[in-house]
C-alpha positions as a LaTeX table, in Angstrom:
\begin{tabular}{lrrr}
\hline
Residue & $x$ (\AA) & $y$ (\AA) & $z$ (\AA) \\
\hline
Met1 & 31.46 & 140.61 & 92.03 \\
Leu2 & 34.09 & 142.60 & 93.90 \\
Ile3 & 37.00 & 140.93 & 92.02 \\
Asp4 & 35.43 & 142.05 & 88.62 \\
Arg5 & 35.20 & 145.61 & 90.07 \\
Ile6 & 38.84 & 145.63 & 90.95 \\
Arg7 & 39.81 & 144.29 & 87.50 \\
Glu8 & 37.74 & 147.10 & 85.77 \\
Asp9 & 39.15 & 149.79 & 88.09 \\
Arg10 & 42.61 & 148.58 & 87.28 \\
Leu11 & 41.97 & 148.90 & 83.51 \\
Leu12 & 40.55 & 152.49 & 84.17 \\
Ala13 & 43.69 & 153.38 & 86.20 \\
Met14 & 45.82 & 151.99 & 83.36 \\
Lys15 & 43.95 & 154.19 & 80.80 \\
Ala16 & 44.31 & 157.23 & 83.11 \\
Arg17 & 47.98 & 156.48 & 83.62 \\
Asp18 & 47.49 & 156.40 & 87.40 \\
Asp19 & 50.46 & 154.20 & 88.23 \\
Ala20 & 49.97 & 154.06 & 91.94 \\
Arg21 & 46.33 & 152.84 & 91.69 \\
Lys22 & 47.10 & 150.59 & 88.81 \\
Asn23 & 50.05 & 148.85 & 90.72 \\
Leu24 & 48.07 & 148.53 & 94.00 \\
Leu25 & 44.98 & 147.06 & 92.19 \\
Gly26 & 47.19 & 144.66 & 90.20 \\
Thr27 & 48.96 & 143.41 & 93.24 \\
Leu28 & 45.60 & 143.06 & 95.12 \\
Phe29 & 44.08 & 141.28 & 92.06 \\
Ala30 & 47.10 & 138.85 & 91.88 \\
Ala31 & 46.81 & 138.03 & 95.64 \\
Ala32 & 43.06 & 137.59 & 95.60 \\
Thr33 & 43.07 & 135.28 & 92.62 \\
Lys34 & 46.11 & 133.30 & 93.69 \\
Asp35 & 44.22 & 130.23 & 94.91 \\
Asn36 & 40.99 & 130.67 & 92.93 \\
Lys37 & 40.51 & 132.50 & 89.59 \\
Gln38 & 36.99 & 133.62 & 90.55 \\
Pro39 & 37.08 & 134.20 & 94.28 \\
Asp40 & 33.91 & 134.99 & 96.24 \\
Asp41 & 33.54 & 138.51 & 97.60 \\
Ala42 & 34.34 & 137.30 & 101.27 \\
Ser43 & 37.76 & 136.02 & 100.30 \\
Val44 & 38.51 & 139.22 & 98.36 \\
Val45 & 37.49 & 141.22 & 101.44 \\
Arg46 & 39.83 & 139.17 & 103.61 \\
Thr47 & 42.58 & 139.83 & 101.08 \\
Ile48 & 41.85 & 143.55 & 101.16 \\
Arg49 & 41.85 & 143.56 & 104.98 \\
Ser50 & 45.22 & 141.86 & 105.06 \\
Phe51 & 46.55 & 144.60 & 102.74 \\
Val52 & 45.04 & 147.30 & 104.96 \\
Lys53 & 46.57 & 145.75 & 108.10 \\
Ser54 & 49.96 & 145.50 & 106.46 \\
Leu55 & 49.79 & 149.10 & 105.26 \\
Glu56 & 48.75 & 150.38 & 108.68 \\
Glu57 & 51.78 & 148.73 & 110.15 \\
Thr58 & 53.94 & 150.30 & 107.50 \\
Val59 & 52.48 & 153.74 & 108.12 \\
Ser60 & 53.06 & 153.54 & 111.85 \\
Leu61 & 56.66 & 152.28 & 111.34 \\
Val62 & 57.45 & 155.04 & 108.82 \\
Glu63 & 55.96 & 157.75 & 110.94 \\
Ser64 & 57.63 & 156.51 & 114.12 \\
Arg65 & 60.91 & 157.01 & 112.25 \\
Gly66 & 59.90 & 160.46 & 111.20 \\
Gly67 & 59.30 & 159.60 & 107.59 \\
Asn68 & 56.57 & 160.53 & 105.24 \\
Ala69 & 53.87 & 157.88 & 104.75 \\
Gly70 & 51.88 & 159.80 & 102.24 \\
Ala71 & 52.06 & 157.18 & 99.60 \\
Gln72 & 50.84 & 154.41 & 102.05 \\
Arg73 & 48.09 & 156.60 & 103.22 \\
Ala74 & 47.00 & 157.16 & 99.56 \\
Glu75 & 46.97 & 153.33 & 99.07 \\
Leu76 & 44.90 & 152.95 & 102.33 \\
Ala77 & 42.35 & 155.41 & 100.96 \\
Ile78 & 42.07 & 153.44 & 97.63 \\
Leu79 & 41.58 & 150.19 & 99.54 \\
Ala80 & 38.92 & 151.59 & 101.87 \\
Gly81 & 36.73 & 152.09 & 98.76 \\
Tyr82 & 36.54 & 148.34 & 98.23 \\
Leu83 & 35.73 & 147.34 & 101.90 \\
Pro84 & 32.12 & 147.09 & 103.01 \\
Gln85 & 30.77 & 149.87 & 105.18 \\
Thr86 & 31.55 & 149.06 & 108.82 \\
Leu87 & 29.33 & 149.72 & 111.78 \\
Ser88 & 29.58 & 153.02 & 113.53 \\
Glu89 & 30.89 & 152.96 & 117.20 \\
Ala90 & 27.46 & 153.85 & 118.43 \\
Glu91 & 25.81 & 150.92 & 116.45 \\
Leu92 & 28.53 & 148.57 & 117.63 \\
Leu93 & 28.10 & 149.65 & 121.31 \\
Ala94 & 24.34 & 149.13 & 120.96 \\
Ser95 & 24.72 & 145.70 & 119.52 \\
Ile96 & 27.37 & 144.76 & 122.13 \\
Asp97 & 24.97 & 145.91 & 124.97 \\
Ala98 & 22.04 & 143.83 & 123.38 \\
Ile99 & 24.18 & 140.72 & 123.23 \\
Met100 & 25.49 & 141.18 & 126.75 \\
Ala101 & 21.88 & 141.60 & 128.13 \\
Glu102 & 21.23 & 138.10 & 126.93 \\
Leu103 & 24.30 & 136.61 & 128.65 \\
Pro104 & 24.01 & 135.03 & 132.03 \\
Asp105 & 27.76 & 135.62 & 132.75 \\
Arg106 & 29.25 & 139.02 & 132.21 \\
Ser107 & 32.79 & 138.07 & 133.01 \\
Pro108 & 35.77 & 138.52 & 130.60 \\
Lys109 & 35.35 & 134.76 & 129.95 \\
Ala110 & 32.28 & 135.64 & 127.85 \\
Met111 & 34.30 & 137.60 & 125.24 \\
Gly112 & 34.35 & 134.74 & 122.72 \\
Gln113 & 30.56 & 134.40 & 122.92 \\
Val114 & 29.98 & 138.08 & 122.52 \\
Met115 & 32.37 & 138.26 & 119.53 \\
Ala116 & 30.77 & 135.22 & 117.91 \\
Ala117 & 27.45 & 136.75 & 118.23 \\
Leu118 & 28.60 & 140.01 & 116.71 \\
Lys119 & 30.08 & 138.21 & 113.69 \\
Glu120 & 26.94 & 136.26 & 113.27 \\
Arg121 & 24.70 & 139.39 & 113.31 \\
His122 & 26.90 & 141.83 & 111.36 \\
Gly123 & 29.26 & 139.60 & 109.17 \\
Asp124 & 31.49 & 141.85 & 107.00 \\
Ala125 & 30.22 & 145.03 & 108.50 \\
Leu126 & 32.05 & 144.15 & 111.71 \\
Asp127 & 35.49 & 145.69 & 112.42 \\
Ser128 & 36.79 & 142.99 & 114.65 \\
Arg129 & 39.67 & 145.02 & 115.95 \\
Ala130 & 37.37 & 147.80 & 117.26 \\
Ala131 & 34.71 & 145.34 & 118.36 \\
Ser132 & 37.33 & 143.44 & 120.42 \\
Ala133 & 38.41 & 146.57 & 122.24 \\
Leu134 & 34.85 & 147.70 & 122.94 \\
Val135 & 33.78 & 144.21 & 124.13 \\
Arg136 & 36.72 & 143.99 & 126.44 \\
Ser137 & 35.99 & 147.30 & 128.11 \\
Ala138 & 32.19 & 146.50 & 128.23 \\
Leu139 & 32.88 & 143.24 & 129.95 \\
Ala140 & 35.19 & 144.98 & 132.47 \\
Arg141 & 32.38 & 147.29 & 133.50 \\
Pro142 & 30.38 & 146.24 & 136.56 \\
\hline
\end{tabular}
């Protein structure tokens, strides 16, 4: 399970005296096991994605103020190793086109249907933010 891998990697980071990795994985482990001591992989991935979103916001804020966000970028790189491989943009576009071909109505009102179908087909491999932007632009095309 993913939570076990995070626990093991934290122990390895402790032995290697990699404080940044150890602290990040410790915080991640605590957040993921807050409600359930043995969470399933899906809930751990949700926790990781919330960490990633928070770090991305921090990076943009720090850089907009002219600061150095190197530490946050390093944490993002660590977290990326625990996320499932996402679809490439080409694969995502092909899937969107296939779903839209099945729809009777190609108006922006169909966005919910397309997103639901994408989540059903691809699960954790779907980057919802990227998919949302691509679906929106695809539905705007004539």
